[in-house]
mmCIF file of C-alpha atoms in Angstrom:
data_model
loop_
_atom_site.group_PDB
_atom_site.id
_atom_site.type_symbol
_atom_site.label_atom_id
_atom_site.label_comp_id
_atom_site.label_asym_id
_atom_site.label_seq_id
_atom_site.Cartn_x
_atom_site.Cartn_y
_atom_site.Cartn_z
ATOM 1 C CA UNK A 15 0.000 0.000 0.000
ATOM 2 C CA UNK A 16 2.814 2.429 0.809
ATOM 3 C CA UNK A 17 4.313 1.870 -2.649
ATOM 4 C CA UNK A 18 0.981 2.716 -4.268
ATOM 5 C CA UNK A 19 0.661 5.903 -2.208
ATOM 6 C CA UNK A 20 4.247 6.874 -3.106
ATOM 7 C CA UNK A 21 3.523 6.284 -6.806
ATOM 8 C CA UNK A 22 0.361 8.419 -6.605
ATOM 9 C CA UNK A 23 2.246 11.221 -4.878
ATOM 10 C CA UNK A 24 4.925 11.128 -7.566
ATOM 11 C CA UNK A 25 2.289 11.175 -10.305
ATOM 12 C CA UNK A 26 0.566 14.143 -8.642
ATOM 13 C CA UNK A 27 3.828 16.102 -8.672
ATOM 14 C CA UNK A 28 4.374 15.565 -12.369
ATOM 15 C CA UNK A 29 3.185 18.126 -14.873
ATOM 16 C CA UNK A 30 1.286 16.838 -17.867
ATOM 17 C CA UNK A 31 1.018 18.698 -21.153
ATOM 18 C CA UNK A 32 -2.670 19.105 -21.885
ATOM 19 C CA UNK A 33 -4.260 20.327 -25.103
ATOM 20 C CA UNK A 34 -7.355 22.479 -24.686
ATOM 21 C CA UNK A 35 -9.486 23.086 -27.756
ATOM 22 C CA UNK A 36 -11.820 26.032 -27.248
ATOM 23 C CA UNK A 37 -14.740 26.663 -29.572
ATOM 24 C CA UNK A 38 -16.724 29.894 -29.669
ATOM 25 C CA UNK A 39 -13.687 32.167 -29.539
ATOM 26 C CA UNK A 40 -15.324 34.663 -31.889
ATOM 27 C CA UNK A 41 -16.367 36.479 -28.716
ATOM 28 C CA UNK A 42 -12.872 37.775 -27.942
ATOM 29 C CA UNK A 43 -13.822 39.159 -24.513
ATOM 30 C CA UNK A 44 -15.097 35.787 -23.299
ATOM 31 C CA UNK A 45 -12.130 33.962 -24.826
ATOM 32 C CA UNK A 46 -9.728 36.272 -22.980
ATOM 33 C CA UNK A 47 -11.713 35.816 -19.768
ATOM 34 C CA UNK A 48 -11.539 32.012 -20.130
ATOM 35 C CA UNK A 49 -7.830 32.162 -20.953
ATOM 36 C CA UNK A 50 -7.183 34.177 -17.767
ATOM 37 C CA UNK A 51 -9.255 31.735 -15.713
ATOM 38 C CA UNK A 52 -7.304 28.769 -17.114
ATOM 39 C CA UNK A 53 -3.982 30.519 -16.528
ATOM 40 C CA UNK A 54 -4.912 31.346 -12.919
ATOM 41 C CA UNK A 55 -6.179 27.841 -12.109
ATOM 42 C CA UNK A 56 -4.152 26.060 -9.452
ATOM 43 C CA UNK A 57 -1.712 23.588 -11.017
ATOM 44 C CA UNK A 58 -1.544 25.344 -14.402
ATOM 45 C CA UNK A 59 1.683 26.783 -15.725
ATOM 46 C CA UNK A 60 3.082 27.702 -19.143
ATOM 47 C CA UNK A 61 -0.142 28.402 -21.041
ATOM 48 C CA UNK A 62 0.643 28.792 -24.748
ATOM 49 C CA UNK A 63 -1.638 29.428 -27.689
ATOM 50 C CA UNK A 64 -0.847 26.768 -30.271
ATOM 51 C CA UNK A 65 -3.354 27.658 -32.995
ATOM 52 C CA UNK A 66 -5.967 30.334 -33.667
ATOM 53 C CA UNK A 67 -8.775 29.829 -36.173
ATOM 54 C CA UNK A 68 -11.768 32.123 -36.803
ATOM 55 C CA UNK A 69 -13.946 30.595 -34.054
ATOM 56 C CA UNK A 70 -11.611 28.064 -32.422
ATOM 57 C CA UNK A 71 -8.344 28.139 -30.508
ATOM 58 C CA UNK A 72 -5.986 25.434 -29.348
ATOM 59 C CA UNK A 73 -3.928 26.094 -26.263
ATOM 60 C CA UNK A 74 -1.377 23.964 -24.458
ATOM 61 C CA UNK A 75 -0.804 24.024 -20.715
ATOM 62 C CA UNK A 76 1.442 22.251 -18.287
ATOM 63 C CA UNK A 77 -0.890 20.955 -15.596
ATOM 64 C CA UNK A 78 -0.063 19.289 -12.315
ATOM 65 C CA UNK A 79 -2.678 16.567 -12.455
ATOM 66 C CA UNK A 80 -4.950 14.949 -15.020
ATOM 67 C CA UNK A 81 -7.339 16.492 -17.546
ATOM 68 C CA UNK A 82 -10.445 15.552 -15.511
ATOM 69 C CA UNK A 83 -9.082 17.499 -12.514
ATOM 70 C CA UNK A 84 -8.523 20.541 -14.719
ATOM 71 C CA UNK A 85 -12.048 20.214 -16.164
ATOM 72 C CA UNK A 86 -13.525 20.063 -12.650
ATOM 73 C CA UNK A 87 -11.513 23.105 -11.548
ATOM 74 C CA UNK A 88 -12.596 25.082 -14.623
ATOM 75 C CA UNK A 89 -16.262 24.340 -14.003
ATOM 76 C CA UNK A 90 -15.864 25.721 -10.463
ATOM 77 C CA UNK A 91 -13.735 28.721 -11.489
ATOM 78 C CA UNK A 92 -15.999 29.839 -14.353
ATOM 79 C CA UNK A 93 -19.225 29.527 -12.389
ATOM 80 C CA UNK A 94 -21.086 32.818 -12.638
ATOM 81 C CA UNK A 95 -18.544 34.618 -14.827
ATOM 82 C CA UNK A 96 -18.706 32.785 -18.156
ATOM 83 C CA UNK A 97 -20.834 29.943 -19.524
ATOM 84 C CA UNK A 98 -18.801 27.026 -20.832
ATOM 85 C CA UNK A 99 -19.565 23.476 -21.868
ATOM 86 C CA UNK A 100 -16.750 20.953 -21.419
ATOM 87 C CA UNK A 101 -17.930 18.214 -23.736
ATOM 88 C CA UNK A 102 -14.823 16.055 -24.097
ATOM 89 C CA UNK A 103 -12.332 15.030 -21.463
ATOM 90 C CA UNK A 104 -9.657 12.535 -22.452
ATOM 91 C CA UNK A 105 -6.330 11.700 -20.878
ATOM 92 C CA UNK A 106 -4.533 14.733 -22.290
ATOM 93 C CA UNK A 107 -7.201 16.852 -23.995
ATOM 94 C CA UNK A 108 -10.203 18.995 -23.147
ATOM 95 C CA UNK A 109 -12.748 20.340 -25.597
ATOM 96 C CA UNK A 110 -14.548 23.412 -24.323
ATOM 97 C CA UNK A 111 -17.311 25.430 -25.929
ATOM 98 C CA UNK A 112 -17.851 29.027 -24.878
ATOM 99 C CA UNK A 113 -21.612 29.411 -24.753
ATOM 100 C CA UNK A 114 -23.126 32.602 -26.182
ATOM 101 C CA UNK A 115 -24.184 34.989 -23.437
#
């Protein structure tokens, strides 16, 4: 049991590179708001925009944890300030839609 706990602790300390695909970025103000929220989320460092399309952006972050933990944190952190729909959570990717306000 102690070996399992030690392995979990080590995994928790590791940063994973996560890809976040954001749809609905045509509303620049909400995209910037979401980007700030992601950047200020505990465990996130090195947010970089990988690709910008007319209504979609791909960003990469180093995250201390797994994608599901980041998705859960984002749902809490965006509550009341911006409407988002996280409709795909895989091991290393999130797909988020910014809902029109």
